[in-house]
Amino acid sequence: MAQVKWTIKADRLFDKYVFNAFLEYGTKTSKKWMQERIEFADRVAKHPESYTLEPFLSERKRVYRSCLIMQRFKIVYYYAKLSDIVHVVDIWDTKMSPDKLKQRIK
C-alpha cells in the first residue's frame, strides 16, 4: 500500500477550500469535503494509478493524475513507484484557466 503525502501548498489549499465551503454552505458541505479526501486517500493508497491522467500536464516529465472532487475541484498528484509514495501537489479549481495549473506545478 502506497504512502500518501500532501505538499504544504496542497494541504493549505485544501484547508482553505474546506473553510470557504463551511462559511458559504455550512457544516454538511465541509464534512463532505473531508469525506472525499478520506475516500481519495484510501483509494490512491491501494491503487495509485487508478485515477485519470491529467491532460493539462501531459507534456511533463512526471506522470500526473487527478481525482475530481466536489464536482469541480481536482486533486492533482504523481506516484513515485520506487518509493511507493503518492505526492499530492495541488488542488485545482476547474473553473480556473488550465494555464494557471501549468504555472503552479513546476
PDB file of N, CA and C in Angstrom:
ATOM      1  N   MET A   1       0.841  -1.179   0.000  1.00  0.00           N
ATOM      2  CA  MET A   1       0.000   0.000   0.000  1.00  0.00           C
ATOM      3  C   MET A   1       0.890   1.248   0.000  1.00  0.00           C
ATOM      4  N   ALA A   2       0.595   2.160  -0.887  1.00  0.00           N
ATOM      5  CA  ALA A   2       1.405   3.375  -1.033  1.00  0.00           C
ATOM      6  C   ALA A   2       1.129   4.352   0.113  1.00  0.00           C
ATOM      7  N   GLN A   3       2.151   5.126   0.415  1.00  0.00           N
ATOM      8  CA  GLN A   3       2.007   6.194   1.386  1.00  0.00           C
ATOM      9  C   GLN A   3       1.533   7.437   0.628  1.00  0.00           C
ATOM     10  N   VAL A   4       0.632   8.217   1.223  1.00  0.00           N
ATOM     11  CA  VAL A   4       0.109   9.429   0.589  1.00  0.00           C
ATOM     12  C   VAL A   4       0.665  10.636   1.335  1.00  0.00           C
ATOM     13  N   LYS A   5       1.403  11.488   0.608  1.00  0.00           N
ATOM     14  CA  LYS A   5       1.981  12.697   1.195  1.00  0.00           C
ATOM     15  C   LYS A   5       1.446  13.916   0.464  1.00  0.00           C
ATOM     16  N   TRP A   6       0.986  14.879   1.237  1.00  0.00           N
ATOM     17  CA  TRP A   6       0.492  16.139   0.687  1.00  0.00           C
ATOM     18  C   TRP A   6       1.585  17.197   0.836  1.00  0.00           C
ATOM     19  N   THR A   7       1.805  17.980  -0.216  1.00  0.00           N
ATOM     20  CA  THR A   7       2.713  19.116  -0.082  1.00  0.00           C
ATOM     21  C   THR A   7       2.047  20.132   0.842  1.00  0.00           C
ATOM     22  N   ILE A   8       2.848  20.994   1.406  1.00  0.00           N
ATOM     23  CA  ILE A   8       2.297  22.031   2.282  1.00  0.00           C
ATOM     24  C   ILE A   8       1.300  22.891   1.510  1.00  0.00           C
ATOM     25  N   LYS A   9       1.660  23.220   0.261  1.00  0.00           N
ATOM     26  CA  LYS A   9       0.783  24.053  -0.577  1.00  0.00           C
ATOM     27  C   LYS A   9      -0.567  23.380  -0.808  1.00  0.00           C
ATOM     28  N   ALA A  10      -0.548  22.112  -1.169  1.00  0.00           N
ATOM     29  CA  ALA A  10      -1.802  21.385  -1.433  1.00  0.00           C
ATOM     30  C   ALA A  10      -2.639  21.254  -0.169  1.00  0.00           C
ATOM     31  N   ASP A  11      -1.989  20.981   0.940  1.00  0.00           N
ATOM     32  CA  ASP A  11      -2.701  20.833   2.213  1.00  0.00           C
ATOM     33  C   ASP A  11      -3.356  22.158   2.626  1.00  0.00           C
ATOM     34  N   ARG A  12      -2.625  23.252   2.449  1.00  0.00           N
ATOM     35  CA  ARG A  12      -3.183  24.578   2.795  1.00  0.00           C
ATOM     36  C   ARG A  12      -4.334  24.953   1.876  1.00  0.00           C
ATOM     37  N   LEU A  13      -4.197  24.661   0.595  1.00  0.00           N
ATOM     38  CA  LEU A  13      -5.299  24.940  -0.342  1.00  0.00           C
ATOM     39  C   LEU A  13      -6.542  24.149   0.027  1.00  0.00           C
ATOM     40  N   PHE A  14      -6.331  22.873   0.352  1.00  0.00           N
ATOM     41  CA  PHE A  14      -7.471  22.042   0.742  1.00  0.00           C
ATOM     42  C   PHE A  14      -8.157  22.648   1.967  1.00  0.00           C
ATOM     43  N   ASP A  15      -7.375  23.009   2.980  1.00  0.00           N
ATOM     44  CA  ASP A  15      -7.942  23.615   4.192  1.00  0.00           C
ATOM     45  C   ASP A  15      -8.703  24.901   3.864  1.00  0.00           C
ATOM     46  N   LYS A  16      -8.145  25.701   2.964  1.00  0.00           N
ATOM     47  CA  LYS A  16      -8.800  26.948   2.559  1.00  0.00           C
ATOM     48  C   LYS A  16     -10.155  26.660   1.907  1.00  0.00           C
ATOM     49  N   TYR A  17     -10.186  25.685   0.998  1.00  0.00           N
ATOM     50  CA  TYR A  17     -11.441  25.342   0.334  1.00  0.00           C
ATOM     51  C   TYR A  17     -12.471  24.784   1.317  1.00  0.00           C
ATOM     52  N   VAL A  18     -12.024  23.993   2.268  1.00  0.00           N
ATOM     53  CA  VAL A  18     -12.942  23.450   3.288  1.00  0.00           C
ATOM     54  C   VAL A  18     -13.501  24.591   4.135  1.00  0.00           C
ATOM     55  N   PHE A  19     -12.639  25.501   4.546  1.00  0.00           N
ATOM     56  CA  PHE A  19     -13.075  26.633   5.356  1.00  0.00           C
ATOM     57  C   PHE A  19     -14.073  27.499   4.589  1.00  0.00           C
ATOM     58  N   ASN A  20     -13.769  27.790   3.321  1.00  0.00           N
ATOM     59  CA  ASN A  20     -14.687  28.587   2.499  1.00  0.00           C
ATOM     60  C   ASN A  20     -16.018  27.864   2.301  1.00  0.00           C
ATOM     61  N   ALA A  21     -15.967  26.551   2.125  1.00  0.00           N
ATOM     62  CA  ALA A  21     -17.203  25.769   1.979  1.00  0.00           C
ATOM     63  C   ALA A  21     -18.032  25.845   3.256  1.00  0.00           C
ATOM     64  N   PHE A  22     -17.364  25.795   4.392  1.00  0.00           N
ATOM     65  CA  PHE A  22     -18.062  25.906   5.669  1.00  0.00           C
ATOM     66  C   PHE A  22     -18.746  27.264   5.794  1.00  0.00           C
ATOM     67  N   LEU A  23     -18.013  28.329   5.466  1.00  0.00           N
ATOM     68  CA  LEU A  23     -18.578  29.676   5.570  1.00  0.00           C
ATOM     69  C   LEU A  23     -19.744  29.895   4.615  1.00  0.00           C
ATOM     70  N   GLU A  24     -19.596  29.382   3.399  1.00  0.00           N
ATOM     71  CA  GLU A  24     -20.615  29.638   2.378  1.00  0.00           C
ATOM     72  C   GLU A  24     -21.799  28.661   2.440  1.00  0.00           C
ATOM     73  N   TYR A  25     -21.513  27.377   2.739  1.00  0.00           N
ATOM     74  CA  TYR A  25     -22.567  26.368   2.644  1.00  0.00           C
ATOM     75  C   TYR A  25     -22.864  25.629   3.947  1.00  0.00           C
ATOM     76  N   GLY A  26     -21.978  25.729   4.928  1.00  0.00           N
ATOM     77  CA  GLY A  26     -22.241  25.124   6.217  1.00  0.00           C
ATOM     78  C   GLY A  26     -21.488  23.827   6.479  1.00  0.00           C
ATOM     79  N   THR A  27     -21.801  23.254   7.614  1.00  0.00           N
ATOM     80  CA  THR A  27     -21.111  22.073   8.123  1.00  0.00           C
ATOM     81  C   THR A  27     -21.234  20.866   7.208  1.00  0.00           C
ATOM     82  N   LYS A  28     -22.400  20.637   6.668  1.00  0.00           N
ATOM     83  CA  LYS A  28     -22.621  19.447   5.832  1.00  0.00           C
ATOM     84  C   LYS A  28     -21.658  19.417   4.637  1.00  0.00           C
ATOM     85  N   THR A  29     -21.497  20.545   3.983  1.00  0.00           N
ATOM     86  CA  THR A  29     -20.609  20.616   2.817  1.00  0.00           C
ATOM     87  C   THR A  29     -19.148  20.464   3.223  1.00  0.00           C
ATOM     88  N   SER A  30     -18.750  21.095   4.307  1.00  0.00           N
ATOM     89  CA  SER A  30     -17.352  20.964   4.731  1.00  0.00           C
ATOM     90  C   SER A  30     -17.054  19.519   5.148  1.00  0.00           C
ATOM     91  N   LYS A  31     -18.014  18.837   5.741  1.00  0.00           N
ATOM     92  CA  LYS A  31     -17.828  17.422   6.083  1.00  0.00           C
ATOM     93  C   LYS A  31     -17.716  16.569   4.821  1.00  0.00           C
ATOM     94  N   LYS A  32     -18.460  16.930   3.778  1.00  0.00           N
ATOM     95  CA  LYS A  32     -18.375  16.197   2.508  1.00  0.00           C
ATOM     96  C   LYS A  32     -16.969  16.340   1.907  1.00  0.00           C
ATOM     97  N   TRP A  33     -16.409  17.538   1.995  1.00  0.00           N
ATOM     98  CA  TRP A  33     -15.030  17.749   1.538  1.00  0.00           C
ATOM     99  C   TRP A  33     -14.088  16.792   2.261  1.00  0.00           C
ATOM    100  N   MET A  34     -14.231  16.726   3.572  1.00  0.00           N
ATOM    101  CA  MET A  34     -13.342  15.873   4.367  1.00  0.00           C
ATOM    102  C   MET A  34     -13.543  14.396   4.011  1.00  0.00           C
ATOM    103  N   GLN A  35     -14.787  13.996   3.809  1.00  0.00           N
ATOM    104  CA  GLN A  35     -15.076  12.606   3.439  1.00  0.00           C
ATOM    105  C   GLN A  35     -14.467  12.267   2.079  1.00  0.00           C
ATOM    106  N   GLU A  36     -14.565  13.177   1.135  1.00  0.00           N
ATOM    107  CA  GLU A  36     -13.990  12.924  -0.191  1.00  0.00           C
ATOM    108  C   GLU A  36     -12.464  12.831  -0.116  1.00  0.00           C
ATOM    109  N   ARG A  37     -11.849  13.594   0.773  1.00  0.00           N
ATOM    110  CA  ARG A  37     -10.394  13.497   0.955  1.00  0.00           C
ATOM    111  C   ARG A  37     -10.018  12.109   1.495  1.00  0.00           C
ATOM    112  N   ILE A  38     -10.767  11.638   2.453  1.00  0.00           N
ATOM    113  CA  ILE A  38     -10.513  10.316   3.034  1.00  0.00           C
ATOM    114  C   ILE A  38     -10.690   9.226   1.982  1.00  0.00           C
ATOM    115  N   GLU A  39     -11.763   9.316   1.202  1.00  0.00           N
ATOM    116  CA  GLU A  39     -12.017   8.324   0.154  1.00  0.00           C
ATOM    117  C   GLU A  39     -10.912   8.348  -0.908  1.00  0.00           C
ATOM    118  N   PHE A  40     -10.458   9.547  -1.268  1.00  0.00           N
ATOM    119  CA  PHE A  40      -9.348   9.665  -2.215  1.00  0.00           C
ATOM    120  C   PHE A  40      -8.111   8.979  -1.662  1.00  0.00           C
ATOM    121  N   ALA A  41      -7.752   9.312  -0.424  1.00  0.00           N
ATOM    122  CA  ALA A  41      -6.535   8.761   0.189  1.00  0.00           C
ATOM    123  C   ALA A  41      -6.599   7.242   0.287  1.00  0.00           C
ATOM    124  N   ASP A  42      -7.750   6.716   0.653  1.00  0.00           N
ATOM    125  CA  ASP A  42      -7.907   5.255   0.752  1.00  0.00           C
ATOM    126  C   ASP A  42      -7.700   4.587  -0.604  1.00  0.00           C
ATOM    127  N   ARG A  43      -8.350   5.135  -1.622  1.00  0.00           N
ATOM    128  CA  ARG A  43      -8.257   4.516  -2.950  1.00  0.00           C
ATOM    129  C   ARG A  43      -6.862   4.646  -3.547  1.00  0.00           C
ATOM    130  N   VAL A  44      -6.289   5.835  -3.450  1.00  0.00           N
ATOM    131  CA  VAL A  44      -4.989   6.063  -4.085  1.00  0.00           C
ATOM    132  C   VAL A  44      -3.874   5.303  -3.353  1.00  0.00           C
ATOM    133  N   ALA A  45      -4.048   5.061  -2.081  1.00  0.00           N
ATOM    134  CA  ALA A  45      -3.054   4.271  -1.342  1.00  0.00           C
ATOM    135  C   ALA A  45      -3.052   2.821  -1.830  1.00  0.00           C
ATOM    136  N   LYS A  46      -4.232   2.316  -2.137  1.00  0.00           N
ATOM    137  CA  LYS A  46      -4.361   0.928  -2.609  1.00  0.00           C
ATOM    138  C   LYS A  46      -4.073   0.794  -4.098  1.00  0.00           C
ATOM    139  N   HIS A  47      -4.491   1.785  -4.859  1.00  0.00           N
ATOM    140  CA  HIS A  47      -4.372   1.741  -6.322  1.00  0.00           C
ATOM    141  C   HIS A  47      -3.880   3.104  -6.836  1.00  0.00           C
ATOM    142  N   PRO A  48      -2.597   3.380  -6.690  1.00  0.00           N
ATOM    143  CA  PRO A  48      -2.058   4.713  -7.011  1.00  0.00           C
ATOM    144  C   PRO A  48      -2.255   5.177  -8.451  1.00  0.00           C
ATOM    145  N   GLU A  49      -2.389   4.245  -9.368  1.00  0.00           N
ATOM    146  CA  GLU A  49      -2.527   4.641 -10.777  1.00  0.00           C
ATOM    147  C   GLU A  49      -3.962   4.493 -11.285  1.00  0.00           C
ATOM    148  N   SER A  50      -4.904   4.476 -10.375  1.00  0.00           N
ATOM    149  CA  SER A  50      -6.293   4.230 -10.777  1.00  0.00           C
ATOM    150  C   SER A  50      -7.030   5.475 -11.256  1.00  0.00           C
ATOM    151  N   TYR A  51      -6.512   6.649 -10.942  1.00  0.00           N
ATOM    152  CA  TYR A  51      -7.190   7.860 -11.392  1.00  0.00           C
ATOM    153  C   TYR A  51      -6.697   8.273 -12.775  1.00  0.00           C
ATOM    154  N   THR A  52      -7.420   9.172 -13.384  1.00  0.00           N
ATOM    155  CA  THR A  52      -7.185   9.625 -14.748  1.00  0.00           C
ATOM    156  C   THR A  52      -5.893  10.423 -14.879  1.00  0.00           C
ATOM    157  N   LEU A  53      -5.209  10.232 -15.993  1.00  0.00           N
ATOM    158  CA  LEU A  53      -4.057  11.071 -16.310  1.00  0.00           C
ATOM    159  C   LEU A  53      -4.542  12.505 -16.474  1.00  0.00           C
ATOM    160  N   GLU A  54      -3.781  13.454 -15.951  1.00  0.00           N
ATOM    161  CA  GLU A  54      -4.172  14.859 -16.053  1.00  0.00           C
ATOM    162  C   GLU A  54      -3.739  15.392 -17.420  1.00  0.00           C
ATOM    163  N   PRO A  55      -4.708  15.655 -18.316  1.00  0.00           N
ATOM    164  CA  PRO A  55      -4.377  16.041 -19.691  1.00  0.00           C
ATOM    165  C   PRO A  55      -3.610  17.357 -19.806  1.00  0.00           C
ATOM    166  N   PHE A  56      -3.833  18.297 -18.900  1.00  0.00           N
ATOM    167  CA  PHE A  56      -3.154  19.583 -18.995  1.00  0.00           C
ATOM    168  C   PHE A  56      -1.692  19.514 -18.575  1.00  0.00           C
ATOM    169  N   LEU A  57      -1.278  18.381 -18.011  1.00  0.00           N
ATOM    170  CA  LEU A  57       0.114  18.219 -17.584  1.00  0.00           C
ATOM    171  C   LEU A  57       0.787  17.058 -18.313  1.00  0.00           C
ATOM    172  N   SER A  58       0.235  16.677 -19.443  1.00  0.00           N
ATOM    173  CA  SER A  58       0.727  15.502 -20.165  1.00  0.00           C
ATOM    174  C   SER A  58       2.123  15.675 -20.748  1.00  0.00           C
ATOM    175  N   GLU A  59       2.567  16.907 -20.936  1.00  0.00           N
ATOM    176  CA  GLU A  59       3.882  17.137 -21.524  1.00  0.00           C
ATOM    177  C   GLU A  59       4.993  17.117 -20.475  1.00  0.00           C
ATOM    178  N   ARG A  60       4.638  16.932 -19.229  1.00  0.00           N
ATOM    179  CA  ARG A  60       5.620  16.936 -18.142  1.00  0.00           C
ATOM    180  C   ARG A  60       6.376  15.621 -18.049  1.00  0.00           C
ATOM    181  N   LYS A  61       7.546  15.699 -17.440  1.00  0.00           N
ATOM    182  CA  LYS A  61       8.368  14.508 -17.248  1.00  0.00           C
ATOM    183  C   LYS A  61       7.663  13.513 -16.318  1.00  0.00           C
ATOM    184  N   ARG A  62       7.111  14.024 -15.243  1.00  0.00           N
ATOM    185  CA  ARG A  62       6.358  13.181 -14.320  1.00  0.00           C
ATOM    186  C   ARG A  62       4.981  12.903 -14.895  1.00  0.00           C
ATOM    187  N   VAL A  63       4.413  11.780 -14.505  1.00  0.00           N
ATOM    188  CA  VAL A  63       3.056  11.435 -14.926  1.00  0.00           C
ATOM    189  C   VAL A  63       2.099  11.897 -13.832  1.00  0.00           C
ATOM    190  N   TYR A  64       1.350  12.951 -14.137  1.00  0.00           N
ATOM    191  CA  TYR A  64       0.399  13.495 -13.177  1.00  0.00           C
ATOM    192  C   TYR A  64      -0.979  12.898 -13.421  1.00  0.00           C
ATOM    193  N   ARG A  65      -1.669  12.658 -12.332  1.00  0.00           N
ATOM    194  CA  ARG A  65      -3.031  12.157 -12.368  1.00  0.00           C
ATOM    195  C   ARG A  65      -3.898  13.093 -11.536  1.00  0.00           C
ATOM    196  N   SER A  66      -5.213  12.975 -11.712  1.00  0.00           N
ATOM    197  CA  SER A  66      -6.099  13.826 -10.927  1.00  0.00           C
ATOM    198  C   SER A  66      -7.388  13.105 -10.580  1.00  0.00           C
ATOM    199  N   CYS A  67      -7.941  13.530  -9.472  1.00  0.00           N
ATOM    200  CA  CYS A  67      -9.200  12.989  -8.958  1.00  0.00           C
ATOM    201  C   CYS A  67     -10.171  14.145  -8.798  1.00  0.00           C
ATOM    202  N   LEU A  68     -11.303  14.076  -9.445  1.00  0.00           N
ATOM    203  CA  LEU A  68     -12.313  15.126  -9.343  1.00  0.00           C
ATOM    204  C   LEU A  68     -13.091  14.951  -8.045  1.00  0.00           C
ATOM    205  N   ILE A  69     -13.157  16.022  -7.254  1.00  0.00           N
ATOM    206  CA  ILE A  69     -13.961  16.004  -6.033  1.00  0.00           C
ATOM    207  C   ILE A  69     -14.912  17.185  -6.048  1.00  0.00           C
ATOM    208  N   MET A  70     -15.973  17.077  -5.334  1.00  0.00           N
ATOM    209  CA  MET A  70     -16.956  18.150  -5.191  1.00  0.00           C
ATOM    210  C   MET A  70     -17.400  18.708  -6.549  1.00  0.00           C
ATOM    211  N   GLN A  71     -17.356  17.901  -7.563  1.00  0.00           N
ATOM    212  CA  GLN A  71     -17.830  18.175  -8.916  1.00  0.00           C
ATOM    213  C   GLN A  71     -17.070  19.268  -9.664  1.00  0.00           C
ATOM    214  N   ARG A  72     -16.035  19.874  -9.024  1.00  0.00           N
ATOM    215  CA  ARG A  72     -15.321  20.911  -9.766  1.00  0.00           C
ATOM    216  C   ARG A  72     -13.876  21.111  -9.355  1.00  0.00           C
ATOM    217  N   PHE A  73     -13.398  20.401  -8.397  1.00  0.00           N
ATOM    218  CA  PHE A  73     -12.017  20.530  -7.944  1.00  0.00           C
ATOM    219  C   PHE A  73     -11.254  19.254  -8.246  1.00  0.00           C
ATOM    220  N   LYS A  74      -9.998  19.405  -8.639  1.00  0.00           N
ATOM    221  CA  LYS A  74      -9.167  18.234  -8.905  1.00  0.00           C
ATOM    222  C   LYS A  74      -8.031  18.167  -7.907  1.00  0.00           C
ATOM    223  N   ILE A  75      -7.862  16.991  -7.315  1.00  0.00           N
ATOM    224  CA  ILE A  75      -6.678  16.712  -6.518  1.00  0.00           C
ATOM    225  C   ILE A  75      -5.640  16.199  -7.510  1.00  0.00           C
ATOM    226  N   VAL A  76      -4.537  16.914  -7.653  1.00  0.00           N
ATOM    227  CA  VAL A  76      -3.504  16.579  -8.630  1.00  0.00           C
ATOM    228  C   VAL A  76      -2.329  15.936  -7.895  1.00  0.00           C
ATOM    229  N   TYR A  77      -1.880  14.797  -8.427  1.00  0.00           N
ATOM    230  CA  TYR A  77      -0.796  14.071  -7.764  1.00  0.00           C
ATOM    231  C   TYR A  77       0.049  13.306  -8.767  1.00  0.00           C
ATOM    232  N   TYR A  78       1.196  12.839  -8.293  1.00  0.00           N
ATOM    233  CA  TYR A  78       2.001  11.901  -9.068  1.00  0.00           C
ATOM    234  C   TYR A  78       2.418  10.767  -8.145  1.00  0.00           C
ATOM    235  N   TYR A  79       2.706   9.630  -8.744  1.00  0.00           N
ATOM    236  CA  TYR A  79       3.074   8.436  -7.987  1.00  0.00           C
ATOM    237  C   TYR A  79       4.534   8.092  -8.257  1.00  0.00           C
ATOM    238  N   ALA A  80       5.318   8.013  -7.189  1.00  0.00           N
ATOM    239  CA  ALA A  80       6.716   7.603  -7.293  1.00  0.00           C
ATOM    240  C   ALA A  80       6.774   6.110  -6.984  1.00  0.00           C
ATOM    241  N   LYS A  81       6.888   5.295  -8.037  1.00  0.00           N
ATOM    242  CA  LYS A  81       6.846   3.836  -7.877  1.00  0.00           C
ATOM    243  C   LYS A  81       7.969   3.297  -6.996  1.00  0.00           C
ATOM    244  N   LEU A  82       9.183   3.769  -7.199  1.00  0.00           N
ATOM    245  CA  LEU A  82      10.320   3.228  -6.455  1.00  0.00           C
ATOM    246  C   LEU A  82      10.167   3.394  -4.949  1.00  0.00           C
ATOM    247  N   SER A  83       9.665   4.541  -4.530  1.00  0.00           N
ATOM    248  CA  SER A  83       9.480   4.788  -3.100  1.00  0.00           C
ATOM    249  C   SER A  83       8.072   4.426  -2.625  1.00  0.00           C
ATOM    250  N   ASP A  84       7.184   4.114  -3.569  1.00  0.00           N
ATOM    251  CA  ASP A  84       5.786   3.777  -3.274  1.00  0.00           C
ATOM    252  C   ASP A  84       5.081   4.902  -2.499  1.00  0.00           C
ATOM    253  N   ILE A  85       5.276   6.124  -3.019  1.00  0.00           N
ATOM    254  CA  ILE A  85       4.677   7.306  -2.394  1.00  0.00           C
ATOM    255  C   ILE A  85       3.845   8.067  -3.426  1.00  0.00           C
ATOM    256  N   VAL A  86       2.645   8.430  -3.025  1.00  0.00           N
ATOM    257  CA  VAL A  86       1.778   9.301  -3.812  1.00  0.00           C
ATOM    258  C   VAL A  86       2.003  10.720  -3.291  1.00  0.00           C
ATOM    259  N   HIS A  87       2.399  11.617  -4.184  1.00  0.00           N
ATOM    260  CA  HIS A  87       2.664  13.008  -3.815  1.00  0.00           C
ATOM    261  C   HIS A  87       1.517  13.881  -4.319  1.00  0.00           C
ATOM    262  N   VAL A  88       0.706  14.385  -3.418  1.00  0.00           N
ATOM    263  CA  VAL A  88      -0.372  15.305  -3.785  1.00  0.00           C
ATOM    264  C   VAL A  88       0.244  16.691  -3.866  1.00  0.00           C
ATOM    265  N   VAL A  89       0.156  17.295  -5.059  1.00  0.00           N
ATOM    266  CA  VAL A  89       0.862  18.555  -5.297  1.00  0.00           C
ATOM    267  C   VAL A  89      -0.031  19.784  -5.436  1.00  0.00           C
ATOM    268  N   ASP A  90      -1.318  19.574  -5.695  1.00  0.00           N
ATOM    269  CA  ASP A  90      -2.182  20.737  -5.890  1.00  0.00           C
ATOM    270  C   ASP A  90      -3.651  20.338  -5.782  1.00  0.00           C
ATOM    271  N   ILE A  91      -4.463  21.328  -5.472  1.00  0.00           N
ATOM    272  CA  ILE A  91      -5.922  21.237  -5.592  1.00  0.00           C
ATOM    273  C   ILE A  91      -6.279  22.309  -6.602  1.00  0.00           C
ATOM    274  N   TRP A  92      -6.867  21.909  -7.692  1.00  0.00           N
ATOM    275  CA  TRP A  92      -7.128  22.844  -8.774  1.00  0.00           C
ATOM    276  C   TRP A  92      -8.626  23.018  -8.964  1.00  0.00           C
ATOM    277  N   ASP A  93      -9.068  24.265  -8.925  1.00  0.00           N
ATOM    278  CA  ASP A  93     -10.454  24.616  -9.214  1.00  0.00           C
ATOM    279  C   ASP A  93     -10.594  24.626 -10.730  1.00  0.00           C
ATOM    280  N   THR A  94     -11.416  23.736 -11.261  1.00  0.00           N
ATOM    281  CA  THR A  94     -11.517  23.583 -12.720  1.00  0.00           C
ATOM    282  C   THR A  94     -12.144  24.785 -13.415  1.00  0.00           C
ATOM    283  N   LYS A  95     -12.641  25.747 -12.650  1.00  0.00           N
ATOM    284  CA  LYS A  95     -13.139  26.975 -13.262  1.00  0.00           C
ATOM    285  C   LYS A  95     -11.985  27.913 -13.629  1.00  0.00           C
ATOM    286  N   MET A  96     -10.800  27.600 -13.108  1.00  0.00           N
ATOM    287  CA  MET A  96      -9.617  28.401 -13.426  1.00  0.00           C
ATOM    288  C   MET A  96      -9.049  27.969 -14.779  1.00  0.00           C
ATOM    289  N   SER A  97      -8.233  28.815 -15.335  1.00  0.00           N
ATOM    290  CA  SER A  97      -7.583  28.510 -16.607  1.00  0.00           C
ATOM    291  C   SER A  97      -6.603  27.356 -16.437  1.00  0.00           C
ATOM    292  N   PRO A  98      -6.552  26.432 -17.404  1.00  0.00           N
ATOM    293  CA  PRO A  98      -5.552  25.355 -17.349  1.00  0.00           C
ATOM    294  C   PRO A  98      -4.121  25.892 -17.315  1.00  0.00           C
ATOM    295  N   ASP A  99      -3.903  27.080 -17.867  1.00  0.00           N
ATOM    296  CA  ASP A  99      -2.574  27.684 -17.837  1.00  0.00           C
ATOM    297  C   ASP A  99      -2.122  27.961 -16.400  1.00  0.00           C
ATOM    298  N   LYS A 100      -3.074  28.295 -15.538  1.00  0.00           N
ATOM    299  CA  LYS A 100      -2.725  28.526 -14.127  1.00  0.00           C
ATOM    300  C   LYS A 100      -2.234  27.241 -13.484  1.00  0.00           C
ATOM    301  N   LEU A 101      -2.868  26.134 -13.816  1.00  0.00           N
ATOM    302  CA  LEU A 101      -2.430  24.847 -13.279  1.00  0.00           C
ATOM    303  C   LEU A 101      -1.007  24.557 -13.748  1.00  0.00           C
ATOM    304  N   LYS A 102      -0.761  24.772 -15.016  1.00  0.00           N
ATOM    305  CA  LYS A 102       0.581  24.533 -15.561  1.00  0.00           C
ATOM    306  C   LYS A 102       1.630  25.403 -14.876  1.00  0.00           C
ATOM    307  N   GLN A 103       1.271  26.635 -14.574  1.00  0.00           N
ATOM    308  CA  GLN A 103       2.200  27.545 -13.903  1.00  0.00           C
ATOM    309  C   GLN A 103       2.451  27.118 -12.463  1.00  0.00           C
ATOM    310  N   ARG A 104       1.430  26.641 -11.797  1.00  0.00           N
ATOM    311  CA  ARG A 104       1.549  26.282 -10.382  1.00  0.00           C
ATOM    312  C   ARG A 104       2.337  25.016 -10.151  1.00  0.00           C
ATOM    313  N   ILE A 105       2.327  24.126 -11.117  1.00  0.00           N
ATOM    314  CA  ILE A 105       3.058  22.859 -10.971  1.00  0.00           C
ATOM    315  C   ILE A 105       4.294  22.935 -11.848  1.00  0.00           C
ATOM    316  N   LYS A 106       5.411  23.048 -11.221  1.00  0.00           N
ATOM    317  CA  LYS A 106       6.691  23.163 -11.944  1.00  0.00           C
ATOM    318  C   LYS A 106       7.392  21.835 -11.996  1.00  0.00           C
TER     319      LYS A 106
END
